Short mmCIF file of C-alpha atoms in Angstrom, two decimals:
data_model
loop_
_atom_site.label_atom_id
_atom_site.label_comp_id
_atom_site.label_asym_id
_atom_site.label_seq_id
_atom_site.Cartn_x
_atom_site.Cartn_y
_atom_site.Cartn_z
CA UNK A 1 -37.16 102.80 6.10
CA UNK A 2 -38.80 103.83 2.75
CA UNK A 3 -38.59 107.77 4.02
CA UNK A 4 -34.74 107.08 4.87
CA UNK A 5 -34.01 105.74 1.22
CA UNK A 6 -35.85 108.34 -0.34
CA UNK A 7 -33.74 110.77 1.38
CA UNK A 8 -30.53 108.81 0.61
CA UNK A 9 -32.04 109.30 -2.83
CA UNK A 10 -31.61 112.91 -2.19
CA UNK A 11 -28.49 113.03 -1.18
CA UNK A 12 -26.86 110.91 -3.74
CA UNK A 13 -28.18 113.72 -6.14
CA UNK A 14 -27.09 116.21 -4.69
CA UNK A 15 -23.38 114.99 -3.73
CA UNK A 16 -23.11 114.38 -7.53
CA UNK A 17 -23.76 118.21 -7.96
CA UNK A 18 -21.36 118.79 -5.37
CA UNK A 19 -18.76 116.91 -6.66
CA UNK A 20 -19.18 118.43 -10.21
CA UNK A 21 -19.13 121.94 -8.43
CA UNK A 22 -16.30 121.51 -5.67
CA UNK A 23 -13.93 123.95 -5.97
CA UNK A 24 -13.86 126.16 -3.44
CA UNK A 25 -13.82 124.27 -0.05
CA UNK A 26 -9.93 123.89 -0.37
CA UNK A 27 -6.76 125.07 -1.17
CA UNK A 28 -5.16 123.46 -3.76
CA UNK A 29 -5.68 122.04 -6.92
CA UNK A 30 -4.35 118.71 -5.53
CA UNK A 31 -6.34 118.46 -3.18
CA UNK A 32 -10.08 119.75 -5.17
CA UNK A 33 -8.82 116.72 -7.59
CA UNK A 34 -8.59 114.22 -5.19
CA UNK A 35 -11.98 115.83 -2.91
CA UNK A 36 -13.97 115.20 -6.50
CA UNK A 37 -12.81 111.72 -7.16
CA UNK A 38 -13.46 110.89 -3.25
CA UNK A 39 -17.05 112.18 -3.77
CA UNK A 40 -17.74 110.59 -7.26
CA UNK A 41 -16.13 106.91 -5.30
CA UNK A 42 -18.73 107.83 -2.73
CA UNK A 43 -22.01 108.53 -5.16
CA UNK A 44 -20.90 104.74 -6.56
CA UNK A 45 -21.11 103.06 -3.42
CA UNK A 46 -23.87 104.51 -2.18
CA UNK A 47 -25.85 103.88 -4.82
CA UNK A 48 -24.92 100.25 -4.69
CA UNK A 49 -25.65 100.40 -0.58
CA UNK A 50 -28.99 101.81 -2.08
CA UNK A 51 -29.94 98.87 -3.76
CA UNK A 52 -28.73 96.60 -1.38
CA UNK A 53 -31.03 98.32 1.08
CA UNK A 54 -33.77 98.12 -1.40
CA UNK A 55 -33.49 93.96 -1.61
CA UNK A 56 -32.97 93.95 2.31
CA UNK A 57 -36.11 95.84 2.62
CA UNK A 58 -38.41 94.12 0.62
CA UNK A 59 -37.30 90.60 1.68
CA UNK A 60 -37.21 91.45 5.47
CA UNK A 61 -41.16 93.12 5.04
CA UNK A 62 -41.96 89.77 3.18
CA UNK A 63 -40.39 87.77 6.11
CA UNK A 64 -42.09 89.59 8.43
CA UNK A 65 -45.30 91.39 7.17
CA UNK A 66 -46.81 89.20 4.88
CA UNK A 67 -45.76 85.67 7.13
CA UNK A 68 -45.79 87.25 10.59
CA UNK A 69 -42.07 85.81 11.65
CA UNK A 70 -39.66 87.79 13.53
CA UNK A 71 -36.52 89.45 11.94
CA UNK A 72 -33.56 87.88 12.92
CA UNK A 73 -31.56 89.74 15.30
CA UNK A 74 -29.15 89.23 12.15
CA UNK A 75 -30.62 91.40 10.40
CA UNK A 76 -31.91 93.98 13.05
CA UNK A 77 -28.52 94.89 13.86
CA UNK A 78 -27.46 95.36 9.99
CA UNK A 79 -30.84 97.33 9.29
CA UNK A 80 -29.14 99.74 12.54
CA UNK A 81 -26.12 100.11 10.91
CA UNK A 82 -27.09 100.82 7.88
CA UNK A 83 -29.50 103.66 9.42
CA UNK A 84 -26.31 105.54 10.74
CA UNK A 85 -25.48 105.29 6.68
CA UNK A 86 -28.26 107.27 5.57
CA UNK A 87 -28.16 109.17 8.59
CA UNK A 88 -25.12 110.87 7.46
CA UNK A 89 -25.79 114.46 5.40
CA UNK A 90 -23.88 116.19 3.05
CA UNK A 91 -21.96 118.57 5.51
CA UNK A 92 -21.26 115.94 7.21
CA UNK A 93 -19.57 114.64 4.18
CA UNK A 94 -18.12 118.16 3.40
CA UNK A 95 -16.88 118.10 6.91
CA UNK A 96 -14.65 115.13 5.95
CA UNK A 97 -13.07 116.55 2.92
CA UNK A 98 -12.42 119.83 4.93
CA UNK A 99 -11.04 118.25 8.03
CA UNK A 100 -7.69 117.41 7.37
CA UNK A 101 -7.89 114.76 10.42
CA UNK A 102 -10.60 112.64 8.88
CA UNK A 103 -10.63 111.07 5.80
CA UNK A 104 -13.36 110.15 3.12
CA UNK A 105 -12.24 106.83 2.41
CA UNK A 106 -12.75 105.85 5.71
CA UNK A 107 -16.38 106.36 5.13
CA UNK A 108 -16.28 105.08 1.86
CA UNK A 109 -14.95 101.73 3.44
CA UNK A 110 -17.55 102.02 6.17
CA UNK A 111 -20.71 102.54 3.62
CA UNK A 112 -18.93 99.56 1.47
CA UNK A 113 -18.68 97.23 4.73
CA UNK A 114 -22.33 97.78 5.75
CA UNK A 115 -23.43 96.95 2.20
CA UNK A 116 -21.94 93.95 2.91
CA UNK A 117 -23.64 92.98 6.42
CA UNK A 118 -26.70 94.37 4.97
CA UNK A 119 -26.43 91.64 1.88
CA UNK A 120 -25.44 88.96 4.63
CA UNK A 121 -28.33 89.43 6.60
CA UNK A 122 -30.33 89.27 3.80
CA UNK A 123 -29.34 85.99 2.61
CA UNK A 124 -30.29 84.82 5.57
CA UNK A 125 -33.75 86.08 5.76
CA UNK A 126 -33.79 84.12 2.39
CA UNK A 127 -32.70 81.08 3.98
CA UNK A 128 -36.10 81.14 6.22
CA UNK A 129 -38.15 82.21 3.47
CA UNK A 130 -37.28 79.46 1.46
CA UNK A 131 -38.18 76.88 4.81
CA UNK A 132 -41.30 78.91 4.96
CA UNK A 133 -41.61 78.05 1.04
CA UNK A 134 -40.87 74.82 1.18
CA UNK A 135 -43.08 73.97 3.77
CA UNK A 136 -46.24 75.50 2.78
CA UNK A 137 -45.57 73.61 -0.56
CA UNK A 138 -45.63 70.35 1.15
CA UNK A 139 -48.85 71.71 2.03
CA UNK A 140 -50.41 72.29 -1.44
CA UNK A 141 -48.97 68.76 -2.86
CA UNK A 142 -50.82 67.26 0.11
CA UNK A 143 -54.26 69.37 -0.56
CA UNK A 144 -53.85 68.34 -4.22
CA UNK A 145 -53.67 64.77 -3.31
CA UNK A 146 -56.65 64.71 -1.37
CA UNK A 147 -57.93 66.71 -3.93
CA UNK A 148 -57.37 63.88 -6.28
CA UNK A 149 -59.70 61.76 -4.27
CA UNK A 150 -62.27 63.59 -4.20
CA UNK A 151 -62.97 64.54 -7.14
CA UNK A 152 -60.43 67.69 -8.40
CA UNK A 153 -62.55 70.46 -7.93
CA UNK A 154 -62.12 73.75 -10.33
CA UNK A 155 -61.97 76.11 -7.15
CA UNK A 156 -60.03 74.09 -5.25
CA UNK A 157 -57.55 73.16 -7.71
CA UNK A 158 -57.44 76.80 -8.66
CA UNK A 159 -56.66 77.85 -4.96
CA UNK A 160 -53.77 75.81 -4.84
CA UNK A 161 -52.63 76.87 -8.23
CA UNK A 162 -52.64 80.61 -7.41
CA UNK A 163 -51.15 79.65 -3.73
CA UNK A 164 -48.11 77.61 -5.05
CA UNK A 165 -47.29 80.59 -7.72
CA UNK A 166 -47.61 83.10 -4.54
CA UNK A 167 -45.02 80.85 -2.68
CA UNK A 168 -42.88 80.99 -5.51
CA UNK A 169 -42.75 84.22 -6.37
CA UNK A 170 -41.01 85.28 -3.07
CA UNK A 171 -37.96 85.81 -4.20
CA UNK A 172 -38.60 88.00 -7.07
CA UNK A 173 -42.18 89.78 -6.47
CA UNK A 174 -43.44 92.77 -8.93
CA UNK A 175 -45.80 93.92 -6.14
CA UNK A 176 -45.09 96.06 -2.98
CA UNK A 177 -45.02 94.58 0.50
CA UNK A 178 -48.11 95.69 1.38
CA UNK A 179 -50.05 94.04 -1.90
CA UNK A 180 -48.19 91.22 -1.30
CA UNK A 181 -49.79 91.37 2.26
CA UNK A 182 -52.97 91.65 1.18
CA UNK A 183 -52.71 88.69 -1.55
CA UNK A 184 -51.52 86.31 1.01
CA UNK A 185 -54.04 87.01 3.34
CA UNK A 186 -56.84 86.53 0.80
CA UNK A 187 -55.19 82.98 -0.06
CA UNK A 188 -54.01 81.59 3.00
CA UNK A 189 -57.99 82.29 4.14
CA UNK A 190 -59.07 80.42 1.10
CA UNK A 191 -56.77 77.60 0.89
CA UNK A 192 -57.34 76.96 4.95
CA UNK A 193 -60.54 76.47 3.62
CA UNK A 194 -59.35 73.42 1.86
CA UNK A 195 -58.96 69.98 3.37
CA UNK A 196 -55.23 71.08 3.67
CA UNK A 197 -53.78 67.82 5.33
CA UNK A 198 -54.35 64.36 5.80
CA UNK A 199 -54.73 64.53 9.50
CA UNK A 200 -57.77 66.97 9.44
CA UNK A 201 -59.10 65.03 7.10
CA UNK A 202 -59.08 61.53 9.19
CA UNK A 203 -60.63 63.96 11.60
CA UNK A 204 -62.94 65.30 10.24
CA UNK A 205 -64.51 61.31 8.44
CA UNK A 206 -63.51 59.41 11.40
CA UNK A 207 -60.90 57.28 9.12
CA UNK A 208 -58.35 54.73 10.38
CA UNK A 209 -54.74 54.87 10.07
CA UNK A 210 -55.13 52.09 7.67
CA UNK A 211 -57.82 53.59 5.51
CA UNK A 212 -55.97 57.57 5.12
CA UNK A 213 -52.94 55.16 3.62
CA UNK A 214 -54.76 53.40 1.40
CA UNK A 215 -56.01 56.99 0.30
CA UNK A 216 -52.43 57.90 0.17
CA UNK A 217 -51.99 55.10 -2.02
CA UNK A 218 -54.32 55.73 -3.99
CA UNK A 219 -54.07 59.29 -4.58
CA UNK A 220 -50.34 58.39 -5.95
CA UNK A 221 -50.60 55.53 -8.14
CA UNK A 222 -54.12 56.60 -9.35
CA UNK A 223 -55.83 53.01 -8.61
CA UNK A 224 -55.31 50.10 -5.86
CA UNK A 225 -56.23 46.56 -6.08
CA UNK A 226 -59.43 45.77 -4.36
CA UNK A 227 -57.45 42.47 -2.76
CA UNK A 228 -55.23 45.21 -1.24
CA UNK A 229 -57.66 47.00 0.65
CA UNK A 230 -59.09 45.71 3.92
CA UNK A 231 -63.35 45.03 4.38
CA UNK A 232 -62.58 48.00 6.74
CA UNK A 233 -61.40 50.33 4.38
CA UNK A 234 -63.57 49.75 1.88
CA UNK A 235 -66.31 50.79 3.82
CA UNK A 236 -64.83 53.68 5.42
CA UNK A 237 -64.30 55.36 2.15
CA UNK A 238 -67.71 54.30 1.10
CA UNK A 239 -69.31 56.15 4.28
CA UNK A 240 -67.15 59.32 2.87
CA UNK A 241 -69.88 61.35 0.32
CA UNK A 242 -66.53 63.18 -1.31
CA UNK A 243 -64.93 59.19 -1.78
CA UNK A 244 -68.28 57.72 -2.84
CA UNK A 245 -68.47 59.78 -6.10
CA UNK A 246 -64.89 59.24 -7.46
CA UNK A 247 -63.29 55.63 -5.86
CA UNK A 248 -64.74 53.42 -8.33
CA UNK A 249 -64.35 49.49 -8.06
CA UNK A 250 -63.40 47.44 -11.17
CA UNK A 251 -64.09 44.29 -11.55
#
């Protein structure tokens, strides 16, 4: 799509020469008046569809280049229409003006209406970026509460950091889609690397149910008391070499 906006680019420059130079397609002076006001109403709206198409772009390459999910059908079918948009040239526009059975408006109205669908459709790619946010965020509070427990390392801690600012930056990135592809790629490897969720990491230490939520516990309120926690989970977290160098008892 970035080659069809570029040309649309084109043509909205060179319609504005047009319309400063029309003068000679027509008949009347009537009629040259209202052919430059119908192209000058034209430049404006397509250079609002422009930016329009701009957002939809970038959010619908985020949706699905940099997280892999599908583009709603939504938004497929606005992404077509606008295509016949930029798909229309200058004669064609010229055409209009000349034809006394068309009418300029008409396509005026047409490139307004698809603005429209097109900002429609991206809303709702928004909608299912901000599940896709919200989701992966659960997943950083829960790495940084197992973090807490075992001892808040620097890299980890800064993984998370520089994940949770990627996540919520979404909506208004300064970086292409492509370096936005490349940035999550290079987190999501590192922060997989993480014990991630609280699952994995009864897995992975052979805890009990009881045990992973006394960690929960613990990793919320900062301390338990000891008469709290079962014989059980006491020594489960002791067997745990991450838990055995930051739970401390107090007497």
């Amino acid at each position: 799509m970035a080659t069809q906006t570029t040309a649309l680019e084109s043509d909205i420059d060179s319609l504005e020469q047009k319309a400063e130079e029309y003068d000679t397609r027509t008949n009347t002076e009537e009629r040259v008046a209202q052919a430059k006001e119908d192209l000058k109403e034209l430049i404006r709206a397509l250079q609002k569809f422009q930016n329009v198409l701009d957002d939809f772009e970038r959010q619908a390459g985020i949706l699905t280049e940099v997280f892999g999910r599908p583009l709603p059908s939504k938004a497929t079918s606005a992404r077509d229409n606008a295509r016949s948009i930029t798909q229309v040239s200058q004669d064609d526009v010229l055409d209009m003006i000349d034809d006394s059975n068309q009418s300029l408006s008409s396509h005026i109205d047409e490139v307004r209406e698809t603005r429209e669908d097109l900002n429609d459709a991206r809303h709702f790619i928004d909608e299912q970026l901000k599940e896709i946010q919200r989701r992966k965020l659960d997943d950083a509070n829960t790495a940084e509460s197992i973090q807490k427990i075992v001892g808040e390392k620097p890299d980890a801690m800064d993984t998370i950091s520089r994940y949770r600012s990627f996540l919520r930056s979404i909506f208004s990135p300064n970086d292409s889609v492509s370096q936005l592809k490349s940035q999550w790629q290079g987190l999501e490897k590192a922060f997989e690397n993480l014990d991630t969720d609280w699952e994995g990491f009864q897995r992975r230490h052979s805890l009990s149910d009881q045990t992973i939520e006394d960690l929960k516990d613990l990793s919320e309120e900062g301390e338990v008391d000891l008469d709290d926690l079962s014989d059980m989970s006491v020594n489960e977290m002791l067997d745990v070499p991450e838990l055995r160098s930051t739970v401390k008892v107090s007497l």
